[in-house]
CSV table of C-alpha atoms in Angstrom, one decimal:
chain,number,residue,atom,x,y,z
A,1461,MET,CA,-3.6,54.9,-96.3
A,1462,MET,CA,-1.2,52.8,-94.1
A,1463,ASP,CA,-2.9,54.2,-90.9
A,1464,LEU,CA,-6.2,53.2,-92.1
A,1465,ASP,CA,-5.0,49.7,-92.8
A,1466,ILE,CA,-3.7,49.3,-89.3
A,1467,GLN,CA,-6.9,50.6,-87.8
A,1468,ALA,CA,-8.9,48.1,-89.8
A,1469,TRP,CA,-6.7,45.2,-88.7
A,1470,VAL,CA,-7.0,46.1,-85.0
A,1471,LYS,CA,-10.8,46.2,-85.4
A,1472,VAL,CA,-10.7,42.8,-87.3
A,1473,ALA,CA,-8.7,41.3,-84.5
A,1474,ALA,CA,-10.9,42.8,-81.7
A,1475,PHE,CA,-14.2,41.6,-83.3
A,1476,THR,CA,-12.8,38.1,-84.1
A,1477,GLY,CA,-11.4,37.9,-80.6
A,1478,GLY,CA,-14.7,38.9,-79.2
A,1479,GLY,CA,-16.6,36.4,-81.2
A,1480,ILE,CA,-14.2,33.6,-80.2
A,1481,ALA,CA,-14.4,34.7,-76.5
A,1482,MET,CA,-18.2,34.5,-76.3
A,1483,GLY,CA,-18.8,31.7,-78.7
A,1484,LEU,CA,-16.4,29.3,-77.0
A,1485,GLY,CA,-17.1,30.8,-73.6
A,1486,ALA,CA,-20.8,29.8,-73.9
A,1487,VAL,CA,-20.0,26.2,-74.4
A,1488,GLY,CA,-18.9,25.1,-71.0
A,1489,ALA,CA,-21.4,26.8,-68.7
A,1490,ALA,CA,-24.3,25.7,-70.9
A,1491,ILE,CA,-23.2,22.1,-70.6
A,1492,GLY,CA,-22.5,22.3,-66.9
A,1493,GLU,CA,-25.8,23.9,-66.1
A,1494,GLY,CA,-27.7,21.4,-68.2
A,1495,TYR,CA,-26.0,18.6,-66.3
A,1496,THR,CA,-27.1,20.3,-63.0
A,1497,ALA,CA,-30.6,20.7,-64.2
A,1498,SER,CA,-30.9,17.1,-65.4
A,1499,GLN,CA,-29.6,15.7,-62.0
A,1500,ALA,CA,-32.1,18.1,-60.3
A,1501,ASN,CA,-35.0,16.6,-62.4
A,1502,LEU,CA,-33.8,13.1,-61.3
A,1503,ALA,CA,-33.7,14.3,-57.7
A,1504,VAL,CA,-37.3,15.7,-57.9
A,1505,SER,CA,-38.6,12.5,-59.3
A,1506,ARG,CA,-37.0,10.6,-56.4
A,1507,ASN,CA,-38.2,12.9,-53.7
A,1508,PRO,CA,-41.0,15.3,-55.0
A,1509,LYS,CA,-41.8,16.5,-51.5
A,1510,ILE,CA,-38.7,18.6,-51.2
A,1511,SER,CA,-38.7,19.9,-54.7
A,1512,GLY,CA,-38.4,23.5,-53.4
A,1513,ASP,CA,-35.0,22.8,-51.6
A,1514,ILE,CA,-33.8,20.9,-54.7
A,1515,PHE,CA,-34.9,23.8,-57.1
A,1516,LYS,CA,-33.2,26.3,-54.8
A,1517,ASN,CA,-29.9,24.4,-54.8
A,1518,MET,CA,-30.1,23.9,-58.6
A,1519,LEU,CA,-30.3,27.7,-59.2
A,1520,VAL,CA,-27.4,28.4,-56.7
A,1521,GLY,CA,-25.3,25.8,-58.4
A,1522,GLN,CA,-26.1,27.1,-62.0
A,1523,ALA,CA,-25.5,30.6,-60.9
A,1524,VAL,CA,-21.8,29.6,-59.9
A,1525,ALA,CA,-21.4,27.7,-63.2
A,1526,GLU,CA,-22.7,30.7,-65.1
A,1527,SER,CA,-19.8,32.9,-64.0
A,1528,ALA,CA,-17.4,31.5,-66.3
A,1529,SER,CA,-19.5,32.5,-69.3
A,1530,ILE,CA,-20.2,36.0,-67.6
A,1531,PHE,CA,-16.4,36.5,-67.6
A,1532,ALA,CA,-16.3,35.7,-71.4
A,1533,LEU,CA,-19.3,38.2,-71.9
A,1534,VAL,CA,-17.3,40.9,-70.0
A,1535,VAL,CA,-14.2,40.3,-72.2
A,1536,ALA,CA,-16.2,40.0,-75.4
A,1537,ILE,CA,-18.0,43.5,-74.7
A,1538,LEU,CA,-14.6,45.1,-73.8
A,1539,LEU,CA,-13.2,43.8,-77.1
A,1540,LEU,CA,-16.2,45.3,-79.0
A,1541,PHE,CA,-16.4,48.7,-77.4
A,1542,LEU,CA,-13.1,49.5,-75.8
A,1543,ASP,CA,-11.3,52.5,-77.2
A,1544,LYS,CA,-8.5,50.9,-79.1
A,1545,GLY,CA,-6.2,53.8,-78.3
A,1546,ASN,CA,-3.0,54.1,-80.4
A,1547,PRO,CA,-3.6,51.4,-83.0
A,1548,ASN,CA,-0.7,49.2,-84.1
A,1549,LEU,CA,-0.4,45.8,-85.4
A,1550,LEU,CA,0.9,44.4,-81.9
A,1551,LYS,CA,-2.4,45.8,-80.4
A,1552,ALA,CA,-4.3,43.6,-82.9
A,1553,ALA,CA,-2.3,40.5,-81.8
A,1554,ALA,CA,-2.9,41.3,-78.2
A,1555,LEU,CA,-6.7,41.7,-78.6
A,1556,PHE,CA,-6.9,38.5,-80.6
A,1557,GLY,CA,-4.9,36.6,-77.9
A,1558,ALA,CA,-7.3,38.0,-75.2
A,1559,GLY,CA,-10.3,36.6,-77.0
A,1560,VAL,CA,-8.7,33.2,-77.5
A,1561,SER,CA,-7.6,33.0,-73.9
A,1562,MET,CA,-11.0,33.8,-72.4
A,1563,GLY,CA,-12.9,31.7,-75.0
A,1564,PHE,CA,-11.0,28.4,-74.3
A,1565,GLY,CA,-10.5,29.3,-70.6
A,1566,ALA,CA,-14.3,29.3,-69.8
A,1567,ILE,CA,-15.0,25.9,-71.2
A,1568,GLY,CA,-13.4,23.6,-68.6
A,1569,SER,CA,-14.7,25.7,-65.6
A,1570,GLY,CA,-18.2,25.9,-67.0
A,1571,VAL,CA,-18.6,22.1,-67.5
A,1572,GLY,CA,-16.7,21.3,-64.2
A,1573,SER,CA,-19.0,23.5,-62.0
A,1574,GLY,CA,-22.0,21.7,-63.2
A,1575,PHE,CA,-20.9,18.4,-61.6
A,1576,PRO,CA,-21.1,19.5,-58.0
A,1577,GLY,CA,-24.4,21.3,-58.6
A,1578,GLY,CA,-26.0,18.1,-60.0
A,1579,GLN,CA,-24.6,15.8,-57.4
A,1580,ALA,CA,-25.7,18.2,-54.5
A,1581,CYS,CA,-29.2,18.1,-55.9
A,1582,LEU,CA,-29.2,14.3,-56.0
A,1583,GLY,CA,-27.8,14.3,-52.6
A,1584,ILE,CA,-30.6,16.6,-51.1
A,1585,SER,CA,-33.2,14.1,-52.5
A,1586,ARG,CA,-31.3,11.3,-50.7
A,1587,GLN,CA,-30.5,13.2,-47.4
A,1588,PRO,CA,-32.7,16.2,-47.0
A,1589,ALA,CA,-31.5,16.7,-43.5
A,1590,VAL,CA,-28.0,17.6,-44.6
A,1591,SER,CA,-29.1,20.1,-47.4
A,1592,ASN,CA,-27.0,22.9,-45.8
A,1593,LYS,CA,-23.9,20.9,-45.6
A,1594,LEU,CA,-24.5,19.8,-49.3
A,1595,THR,CA,-25.0,23.4,-50.6
A,1596,THR,CA,-21.8,24.6,-48.6
A,1597,ASN,CA,-19.7,21.8,-50.0
A,1598,MET,CA,-21.1,22.4,-53.5
A,1599,LEU,CA,-20.3,26.2,-53.3
A,1600,ILE,CA,-16.6,25.6,-52.1
A,1601,GLY,CA,-16.1,23.0,-54.9
A,1602,SER,CA,-17.5,25.0,-57.6
A,1603,ALA,CA,-15.8,28.1,-56.5
A,1604,VAL,CA,-12.4,26.4,-56.8
A,1605,CYS,CA,-13.5,25.1,-60.3
A,1606,GLN,CA,-13.7,28.7,-61.4
A,1607,THR,CA,-10.1,29.4,-60.8
A,1608,PRO,CA,-8.8,28.4,-64.3
A,1609,ALA,CA,-11.3,30.6,-65.9
A,1610,ILE,CA,-10.3,33.5,-63.6
A,1611,PHE,CA,-6.6,33.0,-64.7
A,1612,SER,CA,-7.8,33.2,-68.3
A,1613,MET,CA,-9.7,36.4,-67.5
A,1614,VAL,CA,-6.6,37.8,-65.9
A,1615,VAL,CA,-4.4,37.1,-69.0
A,1616,ALA,CA,-7.1,38.3,-71.3
A,1617,LEU,CA,-7.4,41.7,-69.2
A,1618,MET,CA,-3.7,42.1,-69.3
A,1619,LEU,CA,-3.5,41.6,-73.0
A,1620,LEU,CA,-6.4,44.1,-73.3
A,1621,PHE,CA,-4.9,46.8,-71.2
A,1622,MET,CA,-1.1,46.4,-71.2
A,1623,ASP,CA,0.9,48.7,-73.5
A,1624,PHE,CA,3.0,46.7,-75.9
A,1625,SER,CA,3.7,49.5,-78.4
A,1626,ASN,CA,7.4,49.7,-77.6
A,1627,ALA,CA,8.1,46.1,-78.4
A,1628,PRO,CA,9.2,45.0,-82.0
A,1629,LEU,CA,6.3,43.8,-84.1
A,1630,HIS,CA,8.3,40.6,-85.0
A,1631,PRO,CA,8.3,38.3,-83.1
A,1632,THR,CA,6.3,39.9,-80.3
A,1633,TRP,CA,3.0,39.4,-82.1
A,1634,ALA,CA,3.4,35.6,-81.8
A,1635,ALA,CA,4.3,35.8,-78.1
A,1636,LEU,CA,1.1,37.7,-77.4
A,1637,VAL,CA,-1.2,35.1,-79.4
A,1638,GLY,CA,0.9,32.2,-77.7
A,1639,ALA,CA,0.1,33.8,-74.2
A,1640,GLY,CA,-3.6,33.7,-74.9
A,1641,LEU,CA,-3.4,30.1,-76.2
A,1642,SER,CA,-1.3,28.8,-73.2
A,1643,THR,CA,-3.5,29.9,-70.4
A,1644,GLY,CA,-6.8,29.5,-72.4
A,1645,LEU,CA,-6.1,25.8,-73.5
A,1646,ALA,CA,-4.5,24.7,-70.2
A,1647,ALA,CA,-7.6,25.9,-68.3
A,1648,ILE,CA,-9.8,23.4,-70.1
A,1649,GLY,CA,-8.4,20.5,-68.2
A,1650,SER,CA,-8.0,22.0,-64.8
A,1651,GLY,CA,-11.7,23.3,-64.7
A,1652,TYR,CA,-13.1,20.0,-65.8
A,1653,GLY,CA,-10.8,18.0,-63.5
A,1654,GLY,CA,-11.6,20.2,-60.5
A,1655,GLY,CA,-15.3,19.7,-61.2
A,1656,MET,CA,-15.0,15.9,-61.2
A,1657,ALA,CA,-13.5,15.9,-57.6
A,1658,ALA,CA,-16.1,18.4,-56.4
A,1659,GLY,CA,-19.0,16.2,-57.9
A,1660,ALA,CA,-17.7,13.1,-56.1
A,1661,SER,CA,-17.4,15.1,-52.9
A,1662,CYS,CA,-21.1,16.2,-53.0
A,1663,GLU,CA,-22.1,12.6,-53.7
A,1664,GLY,CA,-19.9,11.5,-50.7
A,1665,VAL,CA,-21.3,14.1,-48.2
A,1666,ALA,CA,-24.9,12.8,-49.0
A,1667,ARG,CA,-23.6,9.2,-48.4
A,1668,GLN,CA,-21.7,9.9,-45.2
A,1669,PRO,CA,-22.6,13.3,-43.8
A,1670,GLU,CA,-20.8,12.7,-40.6
A,1671,VAL,CA,-17.3,12.7,-42.3
A,1672,VAL,CA,-17.8,16.0,-44.3
A,1673,GLY,CA,-14.5,17.3,-42.9
A,1674,ASN,CA,-12.6,14.6,-44.4
A,1675,ILE,CA,-14.4,14.6,-47.7
A,1676,THR,CA,-14.0,18.4,-48.2
A,1677,THR,CA,-10.3,18.2,-47.3
A,1678,ILE,CA,-9.4,15.5,-49.8
A,1679,MET,CA,-11.5,17.3,-52.4
A,1680,LEU,CA,-9.5,20.5,-51.9
A,1681,VAL,CA,-6.2,18.8,-52.0
A,1682,GLY,CA,-7.2,16.9,-55.2
A,1683,GLN,CA,-8.5,20.0,-56.8
A,1684,ALA,CA,-5.4,22.0,-55.9
A,1685,VAL,CA,-3.2,19.4,-57.6
A,1686,ALA,CA,-5.6,19.5,-60.6
A,1687,GLN,CA,-5.1,23.2,-60.9
A,1688,THR,CA,-1.3,22.8,-61.5
A,1689,PRO,CA,-1.5,22.5,-65.3
A,1690,SER,CA,-3.4,25.7,-65.6
A,1691,ILE,CA,-0.7,27.4,-63.3
A,1692,PHE,CA,1.9,26.1,-65.8
A,1693,GLY,CA,-0.2,27.8,-68.6
A,1694,LEU,CA,-0.3,31.0,-66.6
A,1695,LEU,CA,3.4,30.9,-66.0
A,1696,VAL,CA,4.3,30.5,-69.7
A,1697,SER,CA,1.7,33.3,-70.6
A,1698,PHE,CA,3.4,35.7,-68.1
A,1699,ILE,CA,6.9,34.8,-69.6
A,1700,LEU,CA,5.5,35.4,-73.1
A,1701,MET,CA,3.9,38.7,-72.1
A,1702,PHE,CA,6.7,40.2,-70.0
A,1703,LYS,CA,9.9,38.9,-71.6
A,1704,THR,CA,11.3,41.4,-74.3
A,1705,PHE,CA,12.2,39.5,-77.5
A,1706,PRO,CA,14.9,40.9,-79.9
A,1707,GLU,CA,13.5,42.0,-83.3
A,1708,SER,CA,13.7,39.3,-85.8
A,1709,MET,CA,12.3,39.2,-89.3
A,1710,GLN,CA,12.6,35.5,-89.5
A,1711,LEU,CA,9.4,33.3,-89.4
A,1712,GLN,CA,11.1,30.7,-87.1
A,1713,SER,CA,11.5,33.2,-84.0
A,1714,ALA,CA,7.8,33.9,-84.3
A,1715,MET,CA,6.7,30.3,-84.7
A,1716,ALA,CA,8.9,29.3,-81.7
A,1717,LEU,CA,6.9,31.6,-79.5
A,1718,LEU,CA,3.5,30.7,-80.9
A,1719,SER,CA,4.4,27.0,-80.5
A,1720,ALA,CA,5.6,27.5,-76.9
A,1721,GLY,CA,2.1,28.8,-76.0
A,1722,LEU,CA,0.4,26.1,-78.0
A,1723,CYS,CA,2.4,23.3,-76.3
A,1724,THR,CA,2.0,24.1,-72.7
A,1725,GLY,CA,-1.7,24.9,-73.5
A,1726,LEU,CA,-2.6,21.7,-75.2
A,1727,GLY,CA,-0.3,19.7,-72.9
A,1728,GLY,CA,-2.2,20.9,-69.7
A,1729,ILE,CA,-5.5,19.6,-70.9
A,1730,GLY,CA,-4.8,15.8,-70.3
A,1731,PRO,CA,-3.1,16.1,-66.9
A,1732,GLY,CA,-5.8,18.4,-65.7
A,1733,VAL,CA,-8.5,15.9,-66.6
A,1734,GLY,CA,-6.5,13.0,-65.3
A,1735,ASN,CA,-5.8,14.7,-62.0
A,1736,GLY,CA,-9.5,15.4,-61.5
A,1737,MET,CA,-10.3,11.6,-62.3
A,1738,ALA,CA,-7.7,10.5,-59.6
A,1739,ALA,CA,-9.1,13.0,-57.2
A,1740,GLU,CA,-12.7,11.8,-58.0
A,1741,GLY,CA,-11.7,8.2,-57.2
A,1742,ALA,CA,-10.1,9.2,-53.9
A,1743,VAL,CA,-12.9,11.4,-52.7
A,1744,ARG,CA,-15.6,8.9,-53.6
A,1745,TRP,CA,-13.8,6.2,-51.6
A,1746,VAL,CA,-12.9,8.4,-48.6
A,1747,ALA,CA,-16.7,8.8,-48.2
A,1748,ARG,CA,-17.1,5.1,-48.3
A,1749,ASN,CA,-14.1,3.9,-46.2
A,1750,VAL,CA,-12.9,7.0,-44.2
A,1751,THR,CA,-10.7,4.8,-41.9
A,1752,HIS,CA,-8.3,4.4,-44.8
A,1753,ALA,CA,-8.4,8.1,-45.8
A,1754,ALA,CA,-4.6,8.4,-45.4
A,1755,ASP,CA,-3.9,5.6,-47.7
A,1756,LEU,CA,-6.2,7.0,-50.3
A,1757,MET,CA,-4.7,10.5,-50.1
A,1758,ARG,CA,-1.3,9.0,-50.5
A,1759,THR,CA,-2.3,6.9,-53.5
A,1760,MET,CA,-4.1,9.9,-55.0
A,1761,LEU,CA,-1.1,12.2,-54.7
A,1762,VAL,CA,1.3,9.6,-56.2
A,1763,GLY,CA,-1.1,8.9,-59.0
A,1764,GLN,CA,-1.6,12.6,-59.7
A,1765,ALA,CA,2.1,13.2,-59.6
A,1766,VAL,CA,2.7,10.6,-62.4
A,1767,SER,CA,-0.3,12.0,-64.4
A,1768,GLN,CA,1.2,15.5,-64.1
A,1769,SER,CA,4.5,14.4,-65.8
A,1770,THR,CA,3.4,15.1,-69.4
A,1771,ALA,CA,2.3,18.6,-68.4
A,1772,ILE,CA,5.8,19.2,-67.1
A,1773,TYR,CA,7.3,17.7,-70.4
A,1774,ALA,CA,5.2,20.2,-72.4
A,1775,MET,CA,6.3,23.0,-70.1
A,1776,VAL,CA,9.9,22.0,-70.6
A,1777,VAL,CA,9.5,22.0,-74.4
A,1778,SER,CA,7.8,25.4,-74.2
A,1779,LEU,CA,10.7,27.0,-72.1
A,1780,VAL,CA,13.3,25.4,-74.5
A,1781,LEU,CA,11.4,27.1,-77.4
A,1782,ILE,CA,11.3,30.5,-75.5
A,1783,PHE,CA,14.8,30.6,-74.0
A,1784,VAL,CA,17.2,28.3,-75.9
A,1785,LEU,CA,16.1,28.6,-79.5
B,1435,MET,CA,8.7,39.6,-93.5
B,1436,ALA,CA,11.4,37.8,-95.4
B,1437,ILE,CA,10.6,34.1,-95.7
B,1438,GLU,CA,13.2,31.8,-97.0
B,1439,GLY,CA,13.3,28.1,-97.5
B,1440,ALA,CA,15.5,27.3,-94.5
B,1441,ASP,CA,13.6,29.6,-92.3
B,1442,ILE,CA,10.1,28.2,-93.1
B,1443,VAL,CA,11.5,24.7,-92.5
B,1444,LYS,CA,12.8,25.7,-89.0
B,1445,ALA,CA,9.5,27.5,-88.3
B,1446,ALA,CA,7.6,24.3,-89.3
B,1447,ALA,CA,9.8,22.2,-87.0
B,1448,PHE,CA,9.2,24.5,-84.1
B,1449,LEU,CA,5.5,24.5,-84.6
B,1450,GLY,CA,5.7,20.8,-85.1
B,1451,ALA,CA,7.5,20.2,-81.9
B,1452,GLY,CA,4.8,22.2,-79.9
B,1453,ILE,CA,2.0,20.3,-81.5
B,1454,SER,CA,3.6,17.0,-80.9
B,1455,MET,CA,4.4,17.5,-77.2
B,1456,GLY,CA,1.0,19.4,-76.6
B,1457,LEU,CA,-1.3,16.8,-78.1
B,1458,GLY,CA,1.0,13.9,-77.1
B,1459,ALA,CA,0.6,15.0,-73.4
B,1460,ILE,CA,-3.3,14.7,-73.4
B,1461,GLY,CA,-3.6,10.9,-73.6
B,1462,PRO,CA,-1.1,9.9,-70.9
B,1463,GLY,CA,-2.5,12.6,-68.6
B,1464,VAL,CA,-6.1,11.3,-68.8
B,1465,GLY,CA,-5.0,7.6,-68.9
B,1466,GLU,CA,-2.9,7.8,-65.9
B,1467,GLY,CA,-5.5,9.7,-64.0
B,1468,MET,CA,-8.0,6.9,-64.8
B,1469,VAL,CA,-5.6,4.4,-63.4
B,1470,ALA,CA,-5.1,6.4,-60.2
B,1471,ALA,CA,-8.9,6.7,-59.8
B,1472,LYS,CA,-9.3,2.9,-60.1
B,1473,ALA,CA,-6.4,2.3,-57.7
B,1474,CYS,CA,-8.1,4.4,-55.1
B,1475,GLU,CA,-11.4,2.5,-55.7
B,1476,ALA,CA,-9.6,-0.8,-55.2
B,1477,ILE,CA,-7.6,0.5,-52.1
B,1478,GLY,CA,-11.1,1.6,-50.7
B,1479,LYS,CA,-12.5,-1.9,-51.3
B,1480,ASN,CA,-9.5,-3.8,-50.1
B,1481,PRO,CA,-7.2,-1.6,-48.0
B,1482,LYS,CA,-5.1,-4.5,-46.9
B,1483,GLU,CA,-3.5,-4.9,-50.5
B,1484,ALA,CA,-2.7,-1.1,-50.7
B,1485,GLY,CA,1.0,-1.8,-51.3
B,1486,LEU,CA,0.4,-4.2,-54.1
B,1487,LEU,CA,-2.2,-2.0,-55.6
B,1488,THR,CA,0.0,1.1,-55.6
B,1489,ARG,CA,2.8,-0.9,-57.2
B,1490,THR,CA,0.4,-2.2,-60.0
B,1491,MET,CA,-0.8,1.4,-60.4
B,1492,LEU,CA,2.7,2.7,-60.9
B,1493,VAL,CA,3.6,0.0,-63.4
B,1494,GLY,CA,0.4,0.7,-65.5
B,1495,GLN,CA,1.0,4.3,-65.4
B,1496,ALA,CA,4.5,3.9,-66.5
B,1497,VAL,CA,3.4,2.0,-69.5
B,1498,SER,CA,0.8,4.6,-70.2
B,1499,GLU,CA,3.5,7.3,-69.9
B,1500,SER,CA,5.4,5.8,-72.9
B,1501,THR,CA,3.4,7.7,-75.5
B,1502,GLY,CA,4.1,10.9,-73.8
B,1503,ILE,CA,7.8,10.1,-73.8
B,1504,TYR,CA,7.6,9.3,-77.6
B,1505,SER,CA,6.1,12.8,-78.0
B,1506,LEU,CA,8.9,14.3,-76.0
B,1507,VAL,CA,11.6,12.5,-78.0
B,1508,ILE,CA,9.9,13.6,-81.3
B,1509,ALA,CA,9.6,17.2,-80.0
B,1510,LEU,CA,13.3,17.3,-79.0
B,1511,LEU,CA,14.3,15.8,-82.3
B,1512,LEU,CA,12.3,18.4,-84.2
B,1513,LEU,CA,13.9,21.2,-82.0
B,1514,PHE,CA,17.5,20.1,-82.1
B,1515,VAL,CA,18.3,17.5,-84.8
B,1516,VAL,CA,16.2,17.8,-88.0
């Protein structure tokens, strides 16, 4: 009777996790691709003669944005059909955590990847001669946007395939759900922010194609800094997955670990978006005033560092929850 | 799982600390990024005033930071004091 109950719980967790992974995972890519298509329509109306080039670029951009939700589809299918192996309640927590991580994690990257796609389509209608440069810049920018979704997928796959059966159920179950929340939520901001920087760079390349090198450089620096909150999320997830916690039947030790994941995850959203905004402003104005690229880079980095501070506070609170309490 | 009054109060305090700092970090992060974006725009338009603009940006961001620090204070109070 008890065995049957545990098996049922593992299935409940896997199916709920699979639903969350694909349901939330579909949100971002759909919005991002819709944005790309809307800008492509605008671009065709401005310059109908090159509609073929615009159409081609739209499809390439949308294909990259789609990848975030394809990751979610893969994780959801694994959750539905994977052999659950030796069922225990920790496995149930790990499977649910995997779904949460991938579902939230795909939102930001999906929306963000739509911005460079749309701006590249508009850019081609304005400057058809540099469509190759625009498509290349779009691909670099939207590929970097996918990183937070890839982090989420890595955490989801580790939760799916690692063997936690030797760890004590209490409080490790909360650590595994927290690990999913941490990377998944933190990826929202970084994916969206990276997309803002990439969109501004495609607009900038169409405006000043001769300074494409400067524009791509500042875009990549800005995106790299915008990625930091999701790296904090990944770090806290790894600590929660790999640290062994002493068995404790108290609710407070479980809640401390769940809260640690929630704190770094939620705390990463704002700084990720904010860093992306700062990078968007800097990239846009490097394209307009390249002689002051160094000043803009400096101000962008100072502004991003300040914007980062609250993500660092959140990580500190999480580490206190994990190691001190 | 044994749940006692003192235990559930501590558990709620820990969860509250995470929610306080986590949600509290969103606003300052977005707001300060907005300030930095506009500072870059202003420097692009008027590079001669880069020093003044960076100073204004930092003061504005420091004010925007305050709510994040309130969240941190409340989180630490929940963890160590109450």
